[in-house]
GROMACS .gro file of C-alpha atoms in nm:
model
  235
    1UNK     CA    1   0.230  19.260   0.542
    2UNK     CA    2   0.600  19.269   0.567
    3UNK     CA    3   0.786  19.560   0.439
    4UNK     CA    4   0.987  19.504   0.124
    5UNK     CA    5   1.269  19.671   0.291
    6UNK     CA    6   1.296  19.386   0.531
    7UNK     CA    7   1.617  19.210   0.455
    8UNK     CA    8   1.473  18.862   0.486
    9UNK     CA    9   1.190  18.942   0.260
   10UNK     CA   10   1.423  19.075   0.000
   11UNK     CA   11   1.639  18.773   0.031
   12UNK     CA   12   1.346  18.539  -0.008
   13UNK     CA   13   1.224  18.735  -0.304
   14UNK     CA   14   1.561  18.723  -0.470
   15UNK     CA   15   1.587  18.353  -0.397
   16UNK     CA   16   1.245  18.294  -0.546
   17UNK     CA   17   1.333  18.499  -0.851
   18UNK     CA   18   1.653  18.302  -0.891
   19UNK     CA   19   1.459  17.977  -0.863
   20UNK     CA   20   1.208  18.094  -1.121
   21UNK     CA   21   1.490  18.215  -1.344
   22UNK     CA   22   1.670  17.884  -1.304
   23UNK     CA   23   1.355  17.690  -1.389
   24UNK     CA   24   1.287  17.908  -1.686
   25UNK     CA   25   1.649  17.885  -1.789
   26UNK     CA   26   1.648  17.507  -1.746
   27UNK     CA   27   1.325  17.485  -1.937
   28UNK     CA   28   1.460  17.704  -2.213
   29UNK     CA   29   1.790  17.519  -2.221
   30UNK     CA   30   1.603  17.189  -2.220
   31UNK     CA   31   1.398  17.295  -2.517
   32UNK     CA   32   1.708  17.425  -2.694
   33UNK     CA   33   1.904  17.110  -2.615
   34UNK     CA   34   1.610  16.894  -2.715
   35UNK     CA   35   1.576  17.074  -3.047
   36UNK     CA   36   1.952  17.060  -3.095
   37UNK     CA   37   1.961  16.688  -3.010
   38UNK     CA   38   1.677  16.618  -3.250
   39UNK     CA   39   1.852  16.817  -3.520
   40UNK     CA   40   2.181  16.644  -3.444
   41UNK     CA   41   2.008  16.305  -3.454
   42UNK     CA   42   1.850  16.390  -3.785
   43UNK     CA   43   2.181  16.515  -3.920
   44UNK     CA   44   2.350  16.203  -3.786
   45UNK     CA   45   2.080  15.985  -3.944
   46UNK     CA   46   2.119  16.164  -4.275
   47UNK     CA   47   2.496  16.136  -4.248
   48UNK     CA   48   2.482  15.765  -4.164
   49UNK     CA   49   2.234  15.707  -4.446
   50UNK     CA   50   2.468  15.888  -4.682
   51UNK     CA   51   2.765  15.694  -4.548
   52UNK     CA   52   2.570  15.367  -4.581
   53UNK     CA   53   2.468  15.452  -4.936
   54UNK     CA   54   2.827  15.544  -5.014
   55UNK     CA   55   2.952  15.220  -4.857
   56UNK     CA   56   2.692  15.015  -5.045
   57UNK     CA   57   2.783  15.192  -5.369
   58UNK     CA   58   3.152  15.146  -5.297
   59UNK     CA   59   3.091  14.781  -5.209
   60UNK     CA   60   2.906  14.729  -5.537
   61UNK     CA   61   3.183  14.907  -5.725
   62UNK     CA   62   3.445  14.694  -5.547
   63UNK     CA   63   3.245  14.379  -5.618
   64UNK     CA   64   3.216  14.480  -5.983
   65UNK     CA   65   3.588  14.558  -5.989
   66UNK     CA   66   3.670  14.221  -5.830
   67UNK     CA   67   3.447  14.048  -6.085
   68UNK     CA   68   3.624  14.239  -6.362
   69UNK     CA   69   3.963  14.145  -6.217
   70UNK     CA   70   3.855  13.780  -6.191
   71UNK     CA   71   3.720  13.789  -6.546
   72UNK     CA   72   4.044  13.953  -6.663
   73UNK     CA   73   4.248  13.686  -6.484
   74UNK     CA   74   4.040  13.409  -6.640
   75UNK     CA   75   4.068  13.573  -6.982
   76UNK     CA   76   4.443  13.617  -6.933
   77UNK     CA   77   4.471  13.254  -6.821
   78UNK     CA   78   4.277  13.140  -7.127
   79UNK     CA   79   4.482  13.362  -7.359
   80UNK     CA   80   4.803  13.234  -7.200
   81UNK     CA   81   4.690  12.873  -7.253
   82UNK     CA   82   4.597  12.949  -7.616
   83UNK     CA   83   4.929  13.127  -7.669
   84UNK     CA   84   5.116  12.834  -7.516
   85UNK     CA   85   4.925  12.592  -7.738
   86UNK     CA   86   5.000  12.806  -8.044
   87UNK     CA   87   5.365  12.825  -7.945
   88UNK     CA   88   5.378  12.446  -7.909
   89UNK     CA   89   5.204  12.406  -8.244
   90UNK     CA   90   5.443  12.661  -8.397
   91UNK     CA   91   5.739  12.457  -8.272
   92UNK     CA   92   5.579  12.140  -8.413
   93UNK     CA   93   5.517  12.312  -8.748
   94UNK     CA   94   5.877  12.439  -8.758
   95UNK     CA   95   5.997  12.086  -8.681
   96UNK     CA   96   5.774  11.946  -8.957
   97UNK     CA   97   5.905  12.210  -9.198
   98UNK     CA   98   6.265  12.123  -9.108
   99UNK     CA   99   6.189  11.752  -9.154
  100UNK     CA  100   6.030  11.822  -9.491
  101UNK     CA  101   6.325  12.038  -9.593
  102UNK     CA  102   6.563  11.760  -9.491
  103UNK     CA  103   6.350  11.504  -9.674
  104UNK     CA  104   6.340  11.734  -9.977
  105UNK     CA  105   6.719  11.770  -9.972
  106UNK     CA  106   6.760  11.393  -9.946
  107UNK     CA  107   6.509  11.347 -10.227
  108UNK     CA  108   6.693  11.601 -10.443
  109UNK     CA  109   7.023  11.424 -10.370
  110UNK     CA  110   6.866  11.089 -10.462
  111UNK     CA  111   6.720  11.237 -10.780
  112UNK     CA  112   7.058  11.386 -10.873
  113UNK     CA  113   7.226  11.056 -10.795
  114UNK     CA  114   6.961  10.874 -10.998
  115UNK     CA  115   7.009  11.117 -11.288
  116UNK     CA  116   7.384  11.066 -11.278
  117UNK     CA  117   7.326  10.692 -11.262
  118UNK     CA  118   7.087  10.717 -11.555
  119UNK     CA  119   7.343  10.914 -11.753
  120UNK     CA  120   7.611  10.656 -11.673
  121UNK     CA  121   7.373  10.372 -11.756
  122UNK     CA  122   7.274  10.542 -12.080
  123UNK     CA  123   7.638  10.595 -12.168
  124UNK     CA  124   7.713  10.234 -12.072
  125UNK     CA  125   7.418  10.107 -12.276
  126UNK     CA  126   7.522  10.320 -12.572
  127UNK     CA  127   7.875  10.190 -12.537
  128UNK     CA  128   7.750   9.833 -12.508
  129UNK     CA  129   7.517   9.879 -12.802
  130UNK     CA  130   7.804  10.013 -13.007
  131UNK     CA  131   8.021   9.721 -12.897
  132UNK     CA  132   7.741   9.477 -12.975
  133UNK     CA  133   7.691   9.635 -13.316
  134UNK     CA  134   8.062   9.599 -13.378
  135UNK     CA  135   8.045   9.236 -13.267
  136UNK     CA  136   7.741   9.170 -13.484
  137UNK     CA  137   7.920   9.332 -13.774
  138UNK     CA  138   8.215   9.101 -13.716
  139UNK     CA  139   7.976   8.808 -13.682
  140UNK     CA  140   7.819   8.896 -14.014
  141UNK     CA  141   8.164   8.908 -14.171
  142UNK     CA  142   8.244   8.574 -14.011
  143UNK     CA  143   7.909   8.447 -14.127
  144UNK     CA  144   7.990   8.526 -14.489
  145UNK     CA  145   8.337   8.377 -14.460
  146UNK     CA  146   8.229   8.063 -14.278
  147UNK     CA  147   7.921   8.012 -14.490
  148UNK     CA  148   8.142   8.018 -14.796
  149UNK     CA  149   8.433   7.811 -14.669
  150UNK     CA  150   8.299   7.605 -14.376
  151UNK     CA  151   7.938   7.541 -14.475
  152UNK     CA  152   7.816   7.739 -14.174
  153UNK     CA  153   7.462   7.874 -14.136
  154UNK     CA  154   7.373   8.132 -13.873
  155UNK     CA  155   7.010   8.159 -13.761
  156UNK     CA  156   6.860   8.426 -13.536
  157UNK     CA  157   6.639   8.267 -13.271
  158UNK     CA  158   6.371   8.443 -13.064
  159UNK     CA  159   6.512   8.600 -12.748
  160UNK     CA  160   6.823   8.754 -12.908
  161UNK     CA  161   6.989   8.418 -12.956
  162UNK     CA  162   7.195   8.291 -13.249
  163UNK     CA  163   7.214   7.933 -13.368
  164UNK     CA  164   7.528   7.824 -13.556
  165UNK     CA  165   7.467   7.525 -13.782
  166UNK     CA  166   7.761   7.332 -13.930
  167UNK     CA  167   7.743   7.089 -14.222
  168UNK     CA  168   8.004   6.890 -14.413
  169UNK     CA  169   8.146   6.768 -14.084
  170UNK     CA  170   8.116   6.400 -14.158
  171UNK     CA  171   8.253   6.283 -14.492
  172UNK     CA  172   8.018   5.987 -14.488
  173UNK     CA  173   7.711   6.205 -14.435
  174UNK     CA  174   7.781   6.573 -14.517
  175UNK     CA  175   7.419   6.676 -14.447
  176UNK     CA  176   7.434   6.581 -14.077
  177UNK     CA  177   7.371   6.899 -13.873
  178UNK     CA  178   7.605   7.000 -13.591
  179UNK     CA  179   7.494   7.312 -13.405
  180UNK     CA  180   7.527   7.523 -13.091
  181UNK     CA  181   7.311   7.803 -12.951
  182UNK     CA  182   7.475   8.128 -12.837
  183UNK     CA  183   7.354   8.433 -12.645
  184UNK     CA  184   7.518   8.774 -12.608
  185UNK     CA  185   7.428   8.944 -12.275
  186UNK     CA  186   7.395   9.318 -12.200
  187UNK     CA  187   7.763   9.339 -12.107
  188UNK     CA  188   7.861   9.190 -12.441
  189UNK     CA  189   7.969   8.855 -12.294
  190UNK     CA  190   7.918   8.538 -12.498
  191UNK     CA  191   7.730   8.247 -12.341
  192UNK     CA  192   7.680   7.901 -12.493
  193UNK     CA  193   7.327   7.781 -12.418
  194UNK     CA  194   7.331   7.440 -12.584
  195UNK     CA  195   7.539   7.223 -12.815
  196UNK     CA  196   7.425   6.930 -13.029
  197UNK     CA  197   7.599   6.694 -13.028
  198UNK     CA  198   7.765   6.781 -12.693
  199UNK     CA  199   8.134   6.870 -12.698
  200UNK     CA  200   8.359   6.780 -12.406
  201UNK     CA  201   8.569   7.094 -12.453
  202UNK     CA  202   8.281   7.337 -12.509
  203UNK     CA  203   8.307   7.488 -12.157
  204UNK     CA  204   8.679   7.545 -12.209
  205UNK     CA  205   8.620   7.699 -12.552
  206UNK     CA  206   8.348   7.925 -12.409
  207UNK     CA  207   8.583   8.047 -12.136
  208UNK     CA  208   8.857   8.119 -12.392
  209UNK     CA  209   8.606   8.310 -12.605
  210UNK     CA  210   8.506   8.526 -12.306
  211UNK     CA  211   8.871   8.594 -12.227
  212UNK     CA  212   8.995   8.667 -12.580
  213UNK     CA  213   8.675   8.781 -12.754
  214UNK     CA  214   8.816   8.612 -13.068
  215UNK     CA  215   8.498   8.473 -13.220
  216UNK     CA  216   8.641   8.349 -13.554
  217UNK     CA  217   8.896   8.139 -13.365
  218UNK     CA  218   8.615   8.006 -13.144
  219UNK     CA  219   8.412   7.897 -13.448
  220UNK     CA  220   8.714   7.730 -13.603
  221UNK     CA  221   8.786   7.543 -13.277
  222UNK     CA  222   8.422   7.433 -13.242
  223UNK     CA  223   8.422   7.300 -13.600
  224UNK     CA  224   8.749   7.125 -13.530
  225UNK     CA  225   8.593   6.956 -13.223
  226UNK     CA  226   8.290   6.848 -13.426
  227UNK     CA  227   8.519   6.700 -13.693
  228UNK     CA  228   8.720   6.526 -13.421
  229UNK     CA  229   8.406   6.339 -13.314
  230UNK     CA  230   8.435   6.143 -13.637
  231UNK     CA  231   8.805   6.135 -13.692
  232UNK     CA  232   8.887   6.028 -13.332
  233UNK     CA  233   9.163   6.291 -13.323
  234UNK     CA  234   9.039   6.541 -13.066
  235UNK     CA  235   9.273   6.822 -12.981
   0.00000   0.00000   0.00000
């Protein structure tokens, strides 16, 4: 047995101790590193799981947000279209209102013009009626005079016409009737409708009557023309 004091033996012993220590240290470090690696792997797995869950949650939130944005855009697009349609309709309604206002103004102007025309027509009719009454009054006076002195009969015929009947024209047959039919229009103008027997100068006498409005002179001239048919002395 070698002495422990032998240098080589000591060296070998130290070397062996170092080897054992190294193995033990490696073994211990391996166990520590293995436990640490496992723990780190577990921590990493938990971290990645958490990150994945967070990413999935964030993705769902983003997807929901994108859907909300898309829905908002569609709603905004629809509201914009509705607003545009309402604006167009509003413009159309304003145009219709303006047209109706213009039509109303024109209608009011026409009504006012019609009222003024009615007033003028009423005044004209009243004036014409007054003039016609005056003429009829004069005719009645003439009627009395001529009935008394000229054997004249005045008959009112249907349709606002007057028939003037003369007698005592022919000395041979005083009862022979000579007559003409007269009408007075709305303007108060005299018109001869018929004459029996016909007189050649009746158109001329009618024109003179319309120009002068002297009805007594017209009657006297007509009687004179009737008499001239028998005397042969027309004037």
